[in-house]
Amino acid sequence: MDPMHLYEPEAYDPRWPDSHWAATVELPPPVGPLTGESRTDVAVIGAGYAGLSAARELARRGLSVTVVDAAQPGWGASGRNGGFCCMGGSKLSDAQIARRFGLPAARAFRRFQREAVEHVAETLQTEGIDADQGPWGEYLLAHRPSAYRALVAGATELRDIYDEAPRLIPREELAGHGISPHGFHGAMLNPVGFPLHPLKYALGLARAAQAAGAVLHGDSAVTGMMPDGTGWRMVTAQGVLRARRVLIATNGYSREDLPGWIGGRLMPVISAIFVTRPLTEAERDAQGWTTRNMSFDTRDLLHYFRLLPDNRFMFGMRGGLSARPRALERLHDEAEQHLAALFPAWAGIEVERHWSGLACLTGSLAPYAGPVPGMEGVFAALGWHGNGVAAASLTGHRIASEIAQGGAGKDATLPEVMRRIPPRLPFPAFRRRALGVTYRLLSLKDGPLPR
Ligand SMILES: Cc1cc2nc3c(=O)[nH]c(=O)nc-3n(C[C@H](O)[C@H](O)[C@H](O)COP(=O)(O)OP(=O)(O)OC[C@H]3O[C@@H](n4cnc5c(N)ncnc54)[C@H](O)[C@@H]3O)c2cc1C
């Protein structure tokens, strides 16, 4: 195992995963590696939503930008996620954020999340990216009666404190929304957010960044980074890149030493998804599930799912601790059992593809976007806690102005909640073991699946 990565090498295999998304796009010809010596104003490490959004904006501002990725643009979580373009980004509750940062900061963070969703919708439109955008609105489904009571209380808070307009749906009204009440005890509908084809969006962003003037290189893992006069020198297998400023946008795929500051501050987690064969109308009716809106449940170890435009059903969950093929197979089997428990009419339905990827938590349970301490001109944007489609995109876009202005704290458009340096996790060498214990405790807290 590469000591600079938290998981086994399979998690970082640079080939495209066998995902539904990769199977339903025409993959562009690979972008070539960085070779020889080159110089750029800004180097972006990582070509996911964060890096590509930053590159597009930096190039539009007239800076020379070079993006390097260990695989290809969109290969990371950005090209393989569930496609929920939704609010989120932190694992802290709104109440915890308000306690820790104050109410104005908590409000600003929720405003940022709403703006992030709108930013993606706007980018799709202005860049002419057809990413199979689905209907607006996201259902949060209560997995037990007490969870619905908590949703009722939470909705009042969202209306009164955050000026939002969630809608509560008691259990007996779920069927009217195309949601089966089996195993669900009511829901809250957040009108903000929409589903999309994540890889079409990522590839569209890559094209947009290139069109704005950014240079993209694939198969170019940065393995070292050192000071170089007034800037930085980055080393890949075949090239050297010098830049005045650098953005680290490597999220769950980060190396522990790039830069050293990152070591032990992140907790990459495996998320697994599968997609069934297309469901017939009769099968959808049999389960009572016809909504195409994004849905997830109130469990700590949550499930997320949605009916795709072509009637395939996508189902995802977290929980794995190893990227070894057999361990992933077990995780995928478990995910299929969870589908069968939650959607009994579809038990045993043919699964066409399953795949997984790395999302990323931080030691503060909030994302970080800002300067890397002690490294003049180096910035980082990461830690979306499994909700980066919108948050990483807007953060990349906004941090570009801070990078362009060249300085720490010179931009006030990123919320304070994302500006606190995440602490190093205790005993980082034992992170995966601690995650295993956490998963077991959360699973007990979540309780059994419905029968
Ligand atoms: C299975 C799964 C489902 C998810 N579902 C959702 C969802 O429905 N909605 C949602 O909002 N979020 C979801 N997420 C999270 C979301 O996908 C991520 O938060 C988001 O894509 C992160 O974007 P990013 O640009 O920060 O990082 P990534 O897209 O992960 O990109 C990081 C890139 O950095 C590159 N890299 C790493 N190290 C180096 C190096 N040394 N040199 C060069 N390149 C390097 C990698 O190759 C990778 O391409 C999901 C994640 C997973 C794994």
XYZ file of C-alpha atoms and ligand atoms in Angstrom, residues 5 12-14 21 44-53 67-89 138 194-196 198 202 205 217-224 235-236 248-255 257-258 269-273 294 304-306 314 316-318 355-360 381-393, ligand 1:
150
model
C -2.638 7.222 0.482
C -6.640 5.275 -6.981
C -6.639 3.129 -10.163
C -6.529 5.807 -12.872
C -22.067 7.583 -15.918
C -4.439 23.629 -9.964
C -3.900 20.122 -8.591
C -7.029 18.006 -9.098
C -9.499 18.245 -11.978
C -12.822 17.706 -10.208
C -15.582 20.268 -9.747
C -13.463 22.383 -7.366
C -10.320 22.505 -9.507
C -12.122 22.880 -12.825
C -14.464 25.616 -11.550
C -4.614 21.911 -14.191
C -2.943 18.581 -13.480
C -4.773 15.417 -12.539
C -3.431 12.018 -11.523
C -6.007 10.427 -13.875
C -8.303 12.428 -16.178
C -10.596 15.429 -15.611
C -13.735 14.197 -13.856
C -12.211 10.820 -12.955
C -12.472 11.434 -9.170
C -15.654 11.745 -7.112
C -16.888 14.432 -9.519
C -17.420 11.930 -12.318
C -18.853 9.075 -10.260
C -21.173 10.553 -7.612
C -24.953 10.331 -7.236
C -25.569 13.544 -9.146
C -27.445 15.226 -6.304
C -26.831 18.914 -6.896
C -28.076 19.890 -3.477
C -27.410 21.881 -0.339
C -24.878 20.551 2.168
C -21.147 20.394 2.645
C -35.075 17.063 -2.678
C -31.866 19.095 -8.707
C -30.317 15.886 -10.012
C -27.856 15.769 -12.899
C -22.362 14.073 -12.734
C -17.646 17.403 -14.975
C -16.756 22.011 -16.892
C -3.087 17.560 -18.200
C -4.100 14.015 -17.274
C -1.982 11.111 -16.019
C 0.076 13.654 -14.115
C 0.063 12.854 -10.426
C 1.992 15.491 -8.535
C 4.392 13.639 -6.279
C 6.365 16.525 -4.856
C 6.971 17.412 -9.935
C 5.097 14.748 -11.925
C -4.919 22.010 -3.929
C -8.263 20.527 -5.028
C -7.639 16.827 -4.438
C -10.359 16.148 -1.820
C -10.867 12.428 -1.013
C -8.016 11.421 -3.341
C -5.440 13.631 -1.599
C -1.971 12.341 -0.828
C 2.084 14.688 1.855
C 0.720 17.063 -0.760
C -14.657 7.732 3.064
C -15.894 5.150 0.588
C -19.321 5.669 -0.924
C -20.849 2.910 -3.046
C -23.523 3.197 -5.702
C -33.572 13.248 -5.395
C -29.487 8.207 -1.257
C -31.486 7.208 -4.296
C -33.355 8.410 -7.332
C -29.776 4.534 -8.565
C -26.090 4.625 -2.840
C -24.756 4.352 0.687
C -21.558 4.695 2.701
C -18.994 1.270 -8.417
C -17.567 3.341 -5.593
C -15.456 6.392 -4.901
C -13.968 8.537 -2.175
C -15.785 11.425 -0.545
C -14.016 13.444 2.130
C -10.484 23.816 -1.266
C -11.735 20.491 0.074
C -13.806 18.494 2.538
C -17.349 18.513 1.174
C -18.615 15.729 3.452
C -20.224 13.853 0.580
C -22.017 16.931 -0.757
C -19.665 18.565 -3.206
C -21.535 18.812 -6.501
C -22.758 22.285 -5.667
C -20.438 23.309 -2.806
C -17.145 22.384 -4.516
C -18.263 24.115 -7.717
C -19.968 7.507 -4.679
C -20.106 8.961 -4.353
C -21.365 9.563 -4.397
C -21.500 10.920 -4.129
N -22.719 11.506 -4.317
C -22.828 12.848 -4.217
C -24.031 13.495 -4.567
O -24.989 12.872 -5.025
N -24.102 14.848 -4.393
C -23.055 15.573 -3.927
O -23.172 16.787 -3.775
N -21.865 14.981 -3.659
C -21.733 13.655 -3.801
N -20.533 13.061 -3.564
C -19.375 13.908 -3.216
C -18.878 14.669 -4.429
O -18.759 13.797 -5.532
C -17.520 15.307 -4.106
O -17.647 16.089 -2.951
C -16.996 16.201 -5.212
O -17.057 15.572 -6.455
C -15.573 16.611 -4.888
O -15.057 17.333 -5.951
P -13.541 17.752 -5.903
O -13.262 18.521 -7.135
O -13.243 18.425 -4.615
O -12.725 16.359 -5.867
P -12.691 15.113 -6.879
O -13.740 15.169 -7.904
O -12.588 13.878 -6.058
O -11.324 15.353 -7.660
C -10.090 15.250 -7.037
C -9.070 14.969 -8.137
O -7.765 15.144 -7.608
C -6.916 14.283 -8.322
N -5.685 14.115 -7.541
C -5.544 13.631 -6.305
N -4.239 13.658 -5.921
C -3.558 14.191 -6.974
C -2.188 14.489 -7.196
N -1.241 14.233 -6.275
N -1.822 15.018 -8.384
C -2.749 15.275 -9.335
N -4.080 15.013 -9.160
C -4.465 14.491 -8.005
C -7.723 13.011 -8.481
O -7.242 12.250 -9.567
C -9.142 13.550 -8.689
O -9.506 13.575 -10.055
C -20.357 11.689 -3.774
C -19.103 11.089 -3.692
C -18.969 9.747 -3.983
C -17.614 9.114 -3.924
